[in-house]
Coordinates of C-alpha atoms in Angstrom, one line a residue:
Chain A
X1 CA -8.7 40.9 21.6
X2 CA -12.7 40.8 23.1
X3 CA -12.7 37.1 25.0
X4 CA -16.7 35.2 25.0
X5 CA -17.5 34.1 28.8
X6 CA -17.1 31.2 26.4
X7 CA -13.5 31.4 26.0
X8 CA -12.8 32.5 29.6
X9 CA -14.6 29.4 31.2
X10 CA -12.5 26.9 29.0
X11 CA -9.3 28.7 29.8
X12 CA -9.8 28.9 33.2
X13 CA -11.0 24.7 33.2
X14 CA -7.5 23.8 31.6
X15 CA -5.7 26.4 34.0
X16 CA -7.3 24.6 36.9
X17 CA -7.0 21.3 35.5
X18 CA -3.1 21.4 34.8
X19 CA -2.7 22.9 38.1
X20 CA -4.7 19.9 39.6
X21 CA -2.2 17.4 37.7
X22 CA 1.4 19.3 38.3
X23 CA 0.6 21.0 42.2
X24 CA 0.7 17.8 43.9
X25 CA 3.9 16.9 41.8
X26 CA 5.7 20.3 43.2
X27 CA 4.8 19.7 46.6
X28 CA 7.9 17.2 46.8
X29 CA 10.4 19.5 46.0
X30 CA 10.1 22.1 49.3
X31 CA 10.4 18.8 51.3
X32 CA 12.8 16.7 49.5
X33 CA 14.7 19.9 51.1
X34 CA 13.7 19.8 54.6
X35 CA 15.6 20.0 57.5
X36 CA 13.4 17.5 59.2
X37 CA 14.0 13.6 59.8
X38 CA 10.9 13.2 59.0
X39 CA 8.0 14.3 55.9
X40 CA 7.5 17.4 56.4
X41 CA 7.6 20.8 55.5
X42 CA 11.5 22.9 55.7
X43 CA 11.4 24.5 59.5
X44 CA 14.6 26.1 60.4
X45 CA 16.3 26.3 56.8
X46 CA 17.2 24.5 53.2
X47 CA 19.3 21.2 53.9
X48 CA 20.5 18.8 51.2
X49 CA 20.6 16.1 54.1
X50 CA 18.1 13.4 52.4
X51 CA 19.7 13.7 48.8
X52 CA 22.7 13.2 50.4
X53 CA 21.6 10.0 51.8
X54 CA 20.1 9.3 48.2
X55 CA 23.4 9.0 47.0
X56 CA 25.3 7.3 49.7
X57 CA 23.0 4.7 51.1
X58 CA 23.6 1.2 49.3
X59 CA 20.2 0.3 49.8
X60 CA 18.9 2.9 47.9
X61 CA 21.3 3.1 44.9
X62 CA 21.5 -0.8 44.8
X63 CA 17.1 -0.4 44.5
X64 CA 17.8 2.0 41.5
X65 CA 20.5 0.3 39.8
X66 CA 18.0 -3.4 39.9
X67 CA 15.0 -0.8 38.6
X68 CA 17.4 0.0 35.7
X69 CA 18.8 -2.7 34.8
X70 CA 15.5 -4.8 35.0
X71 CA 13.8 -1.7 32.7
X72 CA 16.5 -2.3 30.2
X73 CA 16.4 -5.9 29.7
X74 CA 12.6 -5.9 30.3
X75 CA 12.6 -3.2 27.2
X76 CA 15.0 -5.3 24.9
X77 CA 12.9 -8.1 25.4
X78 CA 9.8 -6.8 25.2
X79 CA 10.6 -4.6 21.6
X80 CA 12.5 -8.2 20.0
X81 CA 9.3 -9.7 20.9
X82 CA 6.7 -7.0 20.1
X83 CA 8.4 -5.8 17.4
X84 CA 8.4 -9.1 15.6
X85 CA 4.5 -9.7 16.5
X86 CA 3.3 -6.6 15.3
X87 CA 5.2 -6.9 11.4
X88 CA 4.3 -10.7 11.7
X89 CA 0.8 -9.3 12.0
X90 CA 1.3 -6.7 9.7
X91 CA 2.9 -9.3 6.8
X92 CA -1.3 -11.7 7.7
X93 CA -3.3 -8.9 8.2
X94 CA -6.0 -11.8 8.5
X95 CA -8.6 -12.5 11.2
X96 CA -6.3 -14.9 13.3
X97 CA -3.9 -12.2 13.8
X98 CA -6.5 -9.3 14.4
X99 CA -7.5 -11.9 17.3
X100 CA -3.9 -12.5 18.3
X101 CA -3.5 -8.5 18.6
X102 CA -6.6 -8.3 21.1
X103 CA -5.3 -11.4 22.9
X104 CA -1.8 -9.6 23.3
X105 CA -3.4 -6.3 24.4
X106 CA -5.0 -7.8 28.0
X107 CA -2.8 -7.1 30.0
X108 CA -3.2 -3.3 29.6
X109 CA -7.4 -4.5 29.9
X110 CA -6.8 -6.6 33.2
X111 CA -7.0 -4.6 36.9
X112 CA -2.9 -5.1 37.4
X113 CA -4.0 -6.5 41.3
X114 CA -5.8 -9.3 39.3
X115 CA -2.6 -9.5 36.5
X116 CA -0.5 -9.6 39.6
X117 CA -2.5 -12.4 41.6
X118 CA -2.3 -14.7 38.7
X119 CA 1.7 -13.9 38.5
X120 CA 1.8 -14.8 41.8
X121 CA 0.0 -18.0 41.4
X122 CA 2.2 -19.6 38.7
X123 CA 5.0 -17.9 39.4
X124 CA 4.9 -19.7 43.0
X125 CA 4.4 -23.1 40.5
X126 CA 7.6 -21.9 38.4
X127 CA 9.4 -21.6 41.5
X128 CA 10.3 -17.7 40.1
X129 CA 9.0 -16.1 43.2
X130 CA 11.3 -13.2 44.5
X131 CA 13.8 -14.0 41.5
X132 CA 14.5 -11.3 39.4
X133 CA 13.9 -13.4 36.3
X134 CA 10.1 -13.5 37.5
X135 CA 10.4 -9.8 38.2
X136 CA 11.6 -9.5 34.1
X137 CA 9.2 -11.9 32.5
X138 CA 6.6 -10.4 34.4
X139 CA 7.0 -6.4 33.8
X140 CA 7.7 -8.2 29.7
X141 CA 4.2 -9.3 29.8
X142 CA 3.1 -6.1 30.9
X143 CA 4.9 -4.0 28.7
X144 CA 4.8 -6.5 25.5
X145 CA 1.3 -4.9 24.6
X146 CA 3.0 -0.9 24.5
X147 CA 5.8 -1.7 22.0
X148 CA 3.2 -4.2 19.5
X149 CA 0.8 -1.1 19.5
X150 CA 3.3 1.1 18.6
X151 CA 4.9 -0.8 16.1
X152 CA 1.7 -1.1 14.4
X153 CA 1.0 2.2 14.5
X154 CA 4.4 2.7 12.5
X155 CA 3.4 0.1 10.3
X156 CA -0.3 1.1 9.6
X157 CA 1.1 4.2 6.3
X158 CA 3.6 1.6 4.9
X159 CA 2.6 0.8 1.6
X160 CA 1.6 -2.9 1.8
X161 CA 3.4 -3.0 -2.2
X162 CA 6.8 -2.4 -0.3
X163 CA 7.3 -5.8 0.8
X164 CA 6.4 -7.0 -2.6
X165 CA 8.7 -4.8 -4.5
X166 CA 11.5 -6.0 -2.0
X167 CA 10.6 -9.3 -3.3
X168 CA 10.4 -9.1 -6.8
X169 CA 14.0 -6.9 -6.7
X170 CA 15.3 -10.6 -5.2
X171 CA 15.4 -9.9 -1.1
X172 CA 14.4 -12.7 0.8
X173 CA 11.4 -12.9 3.6
X174 CA 14.0 -12.1 5.5
X175 CA 15.9 -9.7 3.8
X176 CA 13.0 -7.8 3.2
X177 CA 11.9 -7.6 6.8
X178 CA 15.3 -6.5 7.9
X179 CA 15.9 -4.0 5.0
X180 CA 12.3 -2.2 4.3
X181 CA 9.7 -3.0 7.2
X182 CA 12.1 -2.3 10.0
X183 CA 13.8 0.7 8.8
X184 CA 10.2 1.8 8.2
X185 CA 8.9 0.9 12.0
X186 CA 12.0 2.5 13.6
X187 CA 10.2 5.4 15.5
X188 CA 7.5 2.8 16.7
X189 CA 10.1 0.6 18.0
X190 CA 11.9 3.2 19.2
X191 CA 8.9 4.5 21.1
X192 CA 7.7 1.4 22.2
X193 CA 11.1 0.6 23.9
X194 CA 10.7 3.7 25.8
X195 CA 7.4 3.1 26.8
X196 CA 8.5 -0.7 28.2
X197 CA 11.4 1.0 30.3
X198 CA 9.0 3.1 31.9
X199 CA 6.1 0.3 32.5
X200 CA 9.0 -1.4 34.3
X201 CA 10.7 1.4 35.8
X202 CA 7.0 2.2 37.3
X203 CA 5.5 -1.2 38.5
X204 CA 5.1 -1.4 41.7
X205 CA 1.7 -4.3 42.2
X206 CA 3.3 -7.0 40.3
X207 CA 6.7 -6.6 42.3
X208 CA 5.0 -6.6 45.6
X209 CA 2.8 -9.5 44.9
X210 CA 6.3 -11.5 43.5
X211 CA 9.0 -10.6 45.1
X212 CA 10.1 -10.3 49.1
X213 CA 13.5 -9.9 49.9
X214 CA 15.6 -10.7 47.7
X215 CA 14.6 -8.7 44.8
X216 CA 14.2 -4.7 46.0
X217 CA 12.9 -1.6 42.9
X218 CA 12.8 1.6 43.1
X219 CA 9.1 1.7 43.1
X220 CA 8.9 -1.1 46.1
X221 CA 12.0 0.9 48.3
X222 CA 9.1 4.3 48.0
X223 CA 6.3 2.2 49.3
X224 CA 8.4 0.5 51.9
X225 CA 10.0 3.8 53.0
X226 CA 6.4 5.6 53.0
X227 CA 4.7 2.4 54.9
X228 CA 7.5 1.8 57.7
X229 CA 9.6 5.1 58.0
X230 CA 8.3 8.4 57.1
X231 CA 11.8 9.0 55.5
X232 CA 11.8 12.2 53.2
X233 CA 14.6 10.6 50.7
X234 CA 11.7 9.6 49.2
X235 CA 10.9 12.7 48.4
X236 CA 14.9 13.6 47.5
X237 CA 14.5 10.0 45.0
X238 CA 11.1 11.8 43.8
X239 CA 12.5 15.0 42.8
X240 CA 15.5 13.3 41.2
X241 CA 13.2 11.5 39.5
X242 CA 11.3 14.4 38.1
X243 CA 14.1 16.6 37.1
X244 CA 15.3 13.6 35.0
X245 CA 11.9 13.1 33.5
X246 CA 12.1 17.1 32.8
X247 CA 15.6 17.2 31.2
X248 CA 14.7 14.4 28.7
X249 CA 11.6 15.0 27.4
X250 CA 13.5 18.9 26.9
X251 CA 16.2 17.3 24.8
X252 CA 13.3 15.2 22.6
X253 CA 11.5 18.5 22.2
X254 CA 14.7 19.9 21.1
X255 CA 16.1 17.6 18.5
X256 CA 13.0 17.4 17.2
X257 CA 12.8 21.0 16.0
Chain B
X1 CA 4.8 -17.3 -32.0
X2 CA 8.4 -18.5 -31.3
X3 CA 9.6 -20.2 -28.4
X4 CA 7.6 -17.8 -26.0
X5 CA 9.8 -16.0 -23.3
X6 CA 6.7 -16.7 -20.4
X7 CA 3.3 -19.6 -20.9
X8 CA 0.8 -19.6 -18.3
X9 CA -1.3 -23.1 -18.6
X10 CA -4.8 -23.1 -17.4
X11 CA -4.4 -20.7 -14.4
X12 CA -7.0 -21.0 -12.0
X13 CA -8.0 -18.9 -8.8
X14 CA -10.6 -18.4 -7.0
X15 CA -11.7 -16.2 -4.1
X16 CA -15.0 -17.9 -2.8
X17 CA -17.6 -18.0 -5.4
X18 CA -15.7 -15.9 -7.3
X19 CA -13.4 -16.8 -10.3
X20 CA -10.4 -14.5 -10.0
X21 CA -8.6 -16.7 -12.7
X22 CA -11.2 -19.1 -14.7
X23 CA -8.6 -21.3 -16.8
X24 CA -6.8 -18.8 -18.4
X25 CA -3.8 -19.7 -21.3
X26 CA -1.0 -17.0 -22.4
X27 CA 1.9 -16.4 -24.2
X28 CA 4.4 -13.9 -24.1
X29 CA 6.8 -13.8 -26.6
X30 CA 10.2 -12.3 -25.9
X31 CA 10.7 -8.6 -25.9
X32 CA 6.9 -8.2 -26.5
X33 CA 4.8 -5.0 -25.4
X34 CA 1.9 -7.1 -23.5
X35 CA -1.0 -5.3 -22.0
X36 CA -3.4 -6.9 -19.8
X37 CA -7.0 -4.8 -20.0
X38 CA -9.9 -5.0 -18.0
X39 CA -12.5 -3.3 -15.8
X40 CA -12.0 -4.0 -12.1
X41 CA -12.6 -7.6 -10.7
X42 CA -12.0 -8.7 -14.2
X43 CA -9.0 -10.8 -13.1
X44 CA -5.7 -8.9 -14.5
X45 CA -4.2 -8.2 -11.5
X46 CA -4.4 -11.4 -9.9
X47 CA -3.1 -12.3 -13.0
X48 CA 0.1 -10.3 -13.0
X49 CA 0.3 -11.2 -8.9
X50 CA 0.2 -14.7 -10.2
X51 CA 3.3 -14.5 -12.4
X52 CA 5.2 -12.3 -10.0
X53 CA 4.7 -14.8 -7.4
X54 CA 2.3 -12.9 -4.7
X55 CA -0.4 -15.2 -4.9
X56 CA -0.3 -19.1 -5.5
X57 CA -2.9 -20.3 -8.2
X58 CA -5.4 -23.2 -7.4
X59 CA -4.1 -24.8 -10.4
X60 CA -2.0 -24.3 -13.3
X61 CA 1.1 -24.0 -14.6
X62 CA 3.7 -21.0 -15.2
X63 CA 6.9 -21.4 -17.3
X64 CA 9.9 -19.1 -18.4
X65 CA 11.6 -19.9 -21.3
X66 CA 10.3 -23.8 -20.9
X67 CA 11.4 -24.4 -17.1
X68 CA 8.5 -24.5 -14.3
X69 CA 8.7 -22.1 -12.3
X70 CA 5.3 -22.1 -10.4
X71 CA 6.3 -22.7 -7.2
X72 CA 9.4 -20.4 -7.4
X73 CA 9.0 -17.7 -4.8
X74 CA 9.1 -14.1 -6.3
X75 CA 12.6 -13.3 -5.2
X76 CA 14.2 -15.8 -7.4
X77 CA 12.2 -15.0 -10.8
X78 CA 13.9 -12.6 -11.7
X79 CA 10.9 -10.1 -12.9
X80 CA 11.0 -6.3 -12.2
X81 CA 7.8 -4.9 -11.1
X82 CA 6.5 -1.3 -10.7
X83 CA 3.2 -0.5 -8.9
X84 CA 0.8 1.9 -8.6
X85 CA 1.7 3.4 -5.7
X86 CA 5.6 3.6 -6.8
X87 CA 6.2 1.2 -3.7
X88 CA 9.8 3.2 -3.2
X89 CA 11.6 2.6 0.5
X90 CA 10.9 5.5 2.1
X91 CA 14.4 5.2 4.5
X92 CA 16.5 5.0 1.4
X93 CA 17.9 7.4 -1.4
X94 CA 17.0 7.2 -4.3
X95 CA 20.1 5.7 -5.3
X96 CA 19.5 3.4 -2.2
X97 CA 16.4 2.3 -3.8
X98 CA 18.2 1.5 -7.5
X99 CA 20.8 0.3 -6.1
X100 CA 19.4 -2.5 -3.9
X101 CA 18.2 -5.4 -6.3
X102 CA 21.9 -5.2 -7.1
X103 CA 23.2 -5.5 -3.0
X104 CA 20.9 -8.4 -2.8
X105 CA 22.4 -9.9 -5.3
X106 CA 26.0 -9.3 -3.7
X107 CA 27.0 -7.4 -7.0
X108 CA 30.8 -5.6 -6.7
X109 CA 30.2 -1.8 -5.5
X110 CA 32.2 -0.8 -8.9
X111 CA 29.4 -2.4 -11.0
X112 CA 26.5 -1.0 -8.7
X113 CA 27.9 2.4 -8.9
X114 CA 28.0 2.1 -12.7
X115 CA 24.5 1.0 -13.1
X116 CA 22.8 3.0 -10.8
X117 CA 24.0 5.9 -12.6
X118 CA 23.2 3.9 -15.8
X119 CA 19.3 3.4 -14.7
X120 CA 18.9 6.7 -13.5
X121 CA 20.1 8.8 -16.8
X122 CA 18.3 6.2 -18.6
X123 CA 14.8 7.6 -16.9
X124 CA 16.8 10.8 -17.1
X125 CA 17.0 11.1 -12.8
X126 CA 20.7 11.5 -12.6
X127 CA 20.5 14.8 -10.7
X128 CA 17.9 13.3 -8.1
X129 CA 20.4 10.4 -7.0
X130 CA 20.7 11.8 -3.2
X131 CA 17.0 13.1 -2.6
X132 CA 14.7 10.7 -0.6
X133 CA 11.6 9.5 -2.6
X134 CA 9.3 11.7 -0.2
X135 CA 10.9 15.2 -1.9
X136 CA 10.0 13.7 -5.1
X137 CA 6.6 14.1 -7.6
X138 CA 4.7 11.3 -8.1
X139 CA 5.8 11.4 -11.8
X140 CA 9.3 11.1 -10.1
X141 CA 9.2 8.4 -7.9
X142 CA 7.8 6.2 -10.4
X143 CA 10.8 6.8 -12.6
X144 CA 12.8 6.2 -9.6
X145 CA 10.8 2.7 -9.2
X146 CA 11.0 2.3 -13.1
X147 CA 14.7 2.6 -12.8
X148 CA 14.8 0.4 -10.0
X149 CA 12.8 -2.1 -11.5
X150 CA 15.8 -2.0 -14.4
X151 CA 18.6 -1.3 -12.8
X152 CA 19.1 -5.4 -12.4
X153 CA 18.4 -6.2 -16.1
X154 CA 15.6 -8.5 -15.4
X155 CA 14.0 -11.1 -17.9
X156 CA 10.8 -9.6 -17.7
X157 CA 9.0 -6.5 -16.8
X158 CA 5.9 -6.4 -15.0
X159 CA 3.9 -3.1 -14.8
X160 CA 0.8 -3.0 -12.8
X161 CA -1.1 0.1 -13.4
X162 CA 2.0 2.7 -13.3
X163 CA 0.6 5.4 -14.4
X164 CA -3.0 5.5 -12.9
X165 CA -2.0 7.7 -10.1
X166 CA -0.6 10.4 -12.0
X167 CA -2.6 13.5 -13.7
X168 CA -3.5 13.2 -17.1
X169 CA -1.0 15.1 -18.8
X170 CA 1.9 13.5 -17.2
X171 CA 0.7 10.0 -18.2
X172 CA 0.2 11.1 -21.5
X173 CA 4.4 12.0 -21.7
X174 CA 4.6 9.0 -19.5
X175 CA 3.3 7.0 -21.8
X176 CA 5.5 8.2 -25.0
X177 CA 8.6 7.2 -22.4
X178 CA 7.3 4.1 -21.7
X179 CA 7.3 3.1 -25.3
X180 CA 10.5 4.5 -26.8
X181 CA 11.9 2.8 -23.5
X182 CA 10.7 -0.7 -24.6
X183 CA 11.7 -0.2 -28.3
X184 CA 15.2 0.8 -26.8
X185 CA 15.8 -1.8 -24.7
X186 CA 14.0 -4.8 -26.1
X187 CA 12.9 -6.1 -22.5
X188 CA 9.4 -7.7 -22.3
X189 CA 6.8 -5.9 -20.7
X190 CA 3.3 -6.7 -19.2
X191 CA 1.5 -3.9 -18.6
X192 CA -1.9 -4.1 -16.6
X193 CA -4.1 -1.1 -17.1
X194 CA -8.0 -0.8 -17.0
X195 CA -7.4 2.3 -19.3
X196 CA -7.9 1.5 -22.6
X197 CA -6.3 5.0 -24.3
X198 CA -3.1 3.5 -22.5
X199 CA -3.4 -0.1 -24.2
X200 CA -3.9 1.1 -27.4
X201 CA -0.8 3.7 -27.7
X202 CA 1.6 1.2 -25.9
X203 CA 0.9 -2.2 -26.8
X204 CA 2.2 -5.1 -29.2
X205 CA -1.2 -6.9 -28.2
X206 CA -3.9 -6.4 -25.9
X207 CA -5.2 -9.4 -23.6
X208 CA -9.2 -8.2 -22.9
X209 CA -10.2 -9.9 -19.6
X210 CA -13.1 -10.3 -18.2
X211 CA -14.9 -12.1 -15.0
X212 CA -11.2 -13.8 -14.8
X213 CA -11.2 -15.0 -18.3
X214 CA -9.9 -13.6 -21.8
X215 CA -12.4 -12.0 -24.1
X216 CA -10.2 -11.5 -27.2
X217 CA -6.3 -11.0 -27.5
X218 CA -4.5 -9.2 -30.7
X219 CA -3.1 -5.9 -31.5
X220 CA -4.5 -3.2 -31.1
X221 CA -6.0 -2.3 -34.5
X222 CA -7.6 -5.6 -34.5
X223 CA -8.9 -5.5 -31.2
X224 CA -10.1 -2.1 -32.0
X225 CA -11.7 -2.8 -35.6
X226 CA -13.0 -6.0 -35.3
X227 CA -13.9 -6.8 -31.8
X228 CA -15.4 -10.3 -31.9
X229 CA -18.5 -9.6 -28.8
X230 CA -20.7 -6.5 -27.4
X231 CA -18.3 -6.6 -24.3
X232 CA -14.8 -5.7 -26.4
X233 CA -16.7 -3.4 -28.6
X234 CA -18.1 -1.3 -25.8
X235 CA -15.1 -1.4 -23.4
X236 CA -12.8 -0.7 -26.0
X237 CA -13.9 2.6 -28.0
X238 CA -17.6 3.4 -28.0
X239 CA -20.2 1.4 -30.2
X240 CA -23.5 1.9 -31.3
X241 CA -25.2 -1.8 -31.1
X242 CA -27.8 -3.1 -33.4
X243 CA -29.6 -6.5 -33.7
X244 CA -30.8 -7.2 -36.8
X245 CA -32.4 -10.8 -39.0
X246 CA -29.7 -12.2 -41.7
X247 CA -31.8 -12.5 -44.9
X248 CA -29.1 -13.8 -46.7
X249 CA -25.0 -14.0 -47.4
X250 CA -23.0 -13.2 -50.8
X251 CA -19.6 -14.7 -50.5
X252 CA -18.3 -11.9 -47.8
X253 CA -21.6 -9.5 -47.8
X254 CA -23.6 -10.3 -45.8
X255 CA -27.8 -9.1 -46.7
X256 CA -29.9 -8.0 -43.2
X257 CA -32.1 -5.9 -41.8
X258 CA -33.6 -4.6 -39.1
X259 CA -36.9 -4.0 -39.9
X260 CA -37.3 -2.0 -42.3
X261 CA -33.5 -0.6 -42.5
X262 CA -32.0 -2.8 -44.5
X263 CA -27.8 -3.5 -44.4
X264 CA -25.0 -4.8 -46.6
X265 CA -21.9 -5.7 -44.4
X266 CA -18.7 -6.9 -45.3
X267 CA -17.9 -10.0 -43.0
X268 CA -15.0 -12.8 -42.7
X269 CA -18.2 -15.0 -40.2
X270 CA -20.3 -17.3 -42.1
X271 CA -24.2 -16.6 -41.1
X272 CA -27.2 -18.6 -41.3
X273 CA -30.4 -16.9 -42.5
X274 CA -33.3 -16.2 -40.4
X275 CA -30.6 -16.1 -37.5
X276 CA -30.2 -12.3 -35.6
X277 CA -26.9 -11.3 -34.9
X278 CA -25.7 -8.1 -33.4
X279 CA -24.0 -5.7 -35.2
X280 CA -21.0 -2.8 -33.8
X281 CA -20.6 0.6 -35.4
X282 CA -18.5 3.0 -34.4
X283 CA -19.6 6.7 -33.5
X284 CA -16.4 7.9 -35.6
X285 CA -17.3 5.7 -39.0
X286 CA -21.4 7.3 -38.9
X287 CA -21.2 10.2 -41.3
X288 CA -23.4 12.9 -40.7
X289 CA -24.7 15.6 -43.8
X290 CA -28.0 17.1 -44.6
X291 CA -31.0 15.3 -45.4
X292 CA -31.1 13.4 -48.7
X293 CA -32.3 10.7 -50.2
X294 CA -29.9 7.5 -49.9
X295 CA -29.1 8.0 -46.2
X296 CA -31.4 7.2 -43.3
X297 CA -33.0 10.3 -42.1
X298 CA -32.7 11.1 -38.6
X299 CA -33.6 13.9 -35.8
X300 CA -30.2 15.6 -33.6
X301 CA -31.1 15.2 -29.6
X302 CA -27.8 16.1 -28.1
X303 CA -24.3 17.8 -29.1
X304 CA -21.4 17.7 -26.9
X305 CA -18.6 20.1 -28.1
X306 CA -15.0 18.2 -27.4
X307 CA -12.9 20.7 -29.3
X308 CA -11.5 18.3 -32.1
X309 CA -14.5 16.5 -32.2
X310 CA -18.1 16.9 -31.3
X311 CA -20.1 14.3 -30.2
X312 CA -23.8 14.0 -31.3
X313 CA -26.3 11.4 -30.4
X314 CA -29.3 11.6 -33.1
X315 CA -32.7 9.4 -33.2
X316 CA -34.0 7.7 -35.8
X317 CA -37.3 5.9 -36.0
X318 CA -36.4 1.9 -35.6
X319 CA -32.7 2.1 -35.2
X320 CA -33.5 4.3 -32.0
X321 CA -30.6 6.4 -30.3
X322 CA -26.7 6.3 -32.2
X323 CA -23.8 8.3 -31.1
X324 CA -22.0 10.3 -33.7
X325 CA -18.4 11.4 -33.7
X326 CA -17.5 13.7 -36.5
X327 CA -14.8 16.1 -36.7
X328 CA -15.4 19.9 -35.9
X329 CA -13.1 20.9 -38.3
X330 CA -14.4 19.2 -41.6
X331 CA -18.4 19.5 -41.1
X332 CA -20.9 20.1 -44.3
X333 CA -23.9 20.7 -41.5
X334 CA -23.5 22.2 -37.8
X335 CA -25.8 19.6 -35.6
X336 CA -27.9 21.6 -33.4
X337 CA -30.9 19.5 -31.3
X338 CA -33.6 19.1 -33.2
X339 CA -32.4 19.8 -36.5
X340 CA -33.1 17.2 -38.9
X341 CA -30.2 14.8 -40.9
X342 CA -28.9 12.0 -42.4
X343 CA -26.3 9.5 -40.9
X344 CA -24.5 7.1 -43.4
X345 CA -21.3 4.7 -43.2
X346 CA -19.1 2.5 -45.6
X347 CA -20.0 -0.7 -46.5
X348 CA -17.1 -2.0 -44.3
X349 CA -18.3 0.1 -40.9
X350 CA -20.5 -2.0 -39.3
X351 CA -19.0 -5.1 -37.4
X352 CA -21.0 -8.6 -37.3
X353 CA -20.0 -9.4 -33.6
X354 CA -19.3 -13.1 -33.3
X355 CA -20.5 -13.9 -30.2
X356 CA -22.1 -12.0 -26.9

């Protein structure tokens, strides 16, 4: 097939962008197998010592566990609240509800530093600094818009007569929501849950502002690892996370097919 | 009317400045096929929604078998409802959809199975019980919606333009089926439509609505042949309108003129000499013939051939343009544009419109 200059230009451009996005990610792979005790490429040979370190050091494992359980709690809270909010707004569909939807997505619009400063000032007053509850609250707030947006997207195509049909057939408002609206919103709820987990698992700025010693999440450990001791364990952790993400995505794609 | 199953009195609903319902009074007889007919914005859907309980009337009263249900929530009214967009639950199978009203009523599972099967057989959809709604055609989905709305033996079945999303041929088939189903079950149907053919072909009684008020009600034959006003005569079928001056009345025969054309019209109304009244003349009641002394001379302006019938626009020098509809299989003449013809009618063909 004859290719036009136009096509070549855009194809080259597309591959350049992909390389730009993926290459920095791939750099961590050789670093994680380095035999040196500082961040750098392998010198004499490959070594698994940093993986061993990650999987045996209680500090790294503890931080990972903290991030996971906080992520699950945040995802659960944000999914329940965000779904309830989106379904409520969908039922109302008036001016007030569309204003409320805009207000709820402000955490996405406000710069994270500003948001975190707000959390800090407010959490000091509430006595939530350096507590797990404080982190969960902050992350739930940050994750809420992602849940409500994805649930709302799932509901936009739902016929508004469907809840009416359920009511006329004898279902109360609550029965209608449970039997008809929630099942229709399920794909959006699942997406929202995953997003909420990722938002929490990945969050660093807020955690740096509102925690000191007692609470340590994985992103915070990585951050501190780079700050104090240029420990290649970070690269091992990063590689593990990338592999988990790739496997999860692959499973997701396979299941869709 | 024997004591009505459903009764609406002084129903009022306003949206801003517009009256969606303007003092509507309506009694629905047990077992009746009642149609609410009107153009969009006439208030027919608002009236049905008020009956179903989805909107709250500003004022007015709704009674079911003499019991006040004005403030009863929709789920306790026990009315089945069928919607234009089918409104089947997309995450449930056909069987689960039809079983839904029985499940929320906590019926025993043996009874649910039995009644779901009966309802599906009723609409000839028994073979589709385990499909998902998305796997069915529009007509099949509407049959399922009907089975679902009937499976719990509702007091009244409300139908909100159930056929308007379907194509013309299927619509005609389902009209027969709906009518047969109504005769077979004896349930009260309240049917909303903007389609006059649907209304005429199925209803026991038609309510014609405009701007939130009832214009006229009656059985299809009365409404079609004795429209009370111009809106009804124009909305239900087509009409030619002629303004005439009353010259006198002997018993039921009204003598009137439109300039040089004299009419003798059979009417049950009483009119004062000198008044101007409007006559409505159905196109199919006009007869087209070769020019002769007895009838009015006219010139054919345009012809539209429709197969079984043929629509002809003719021009008369004082009456102006008139629409004539004649059967194509039985004509004295073949109308073509420019041909001079005559138009005539039986004395009972023109209808005196009581008001405008």
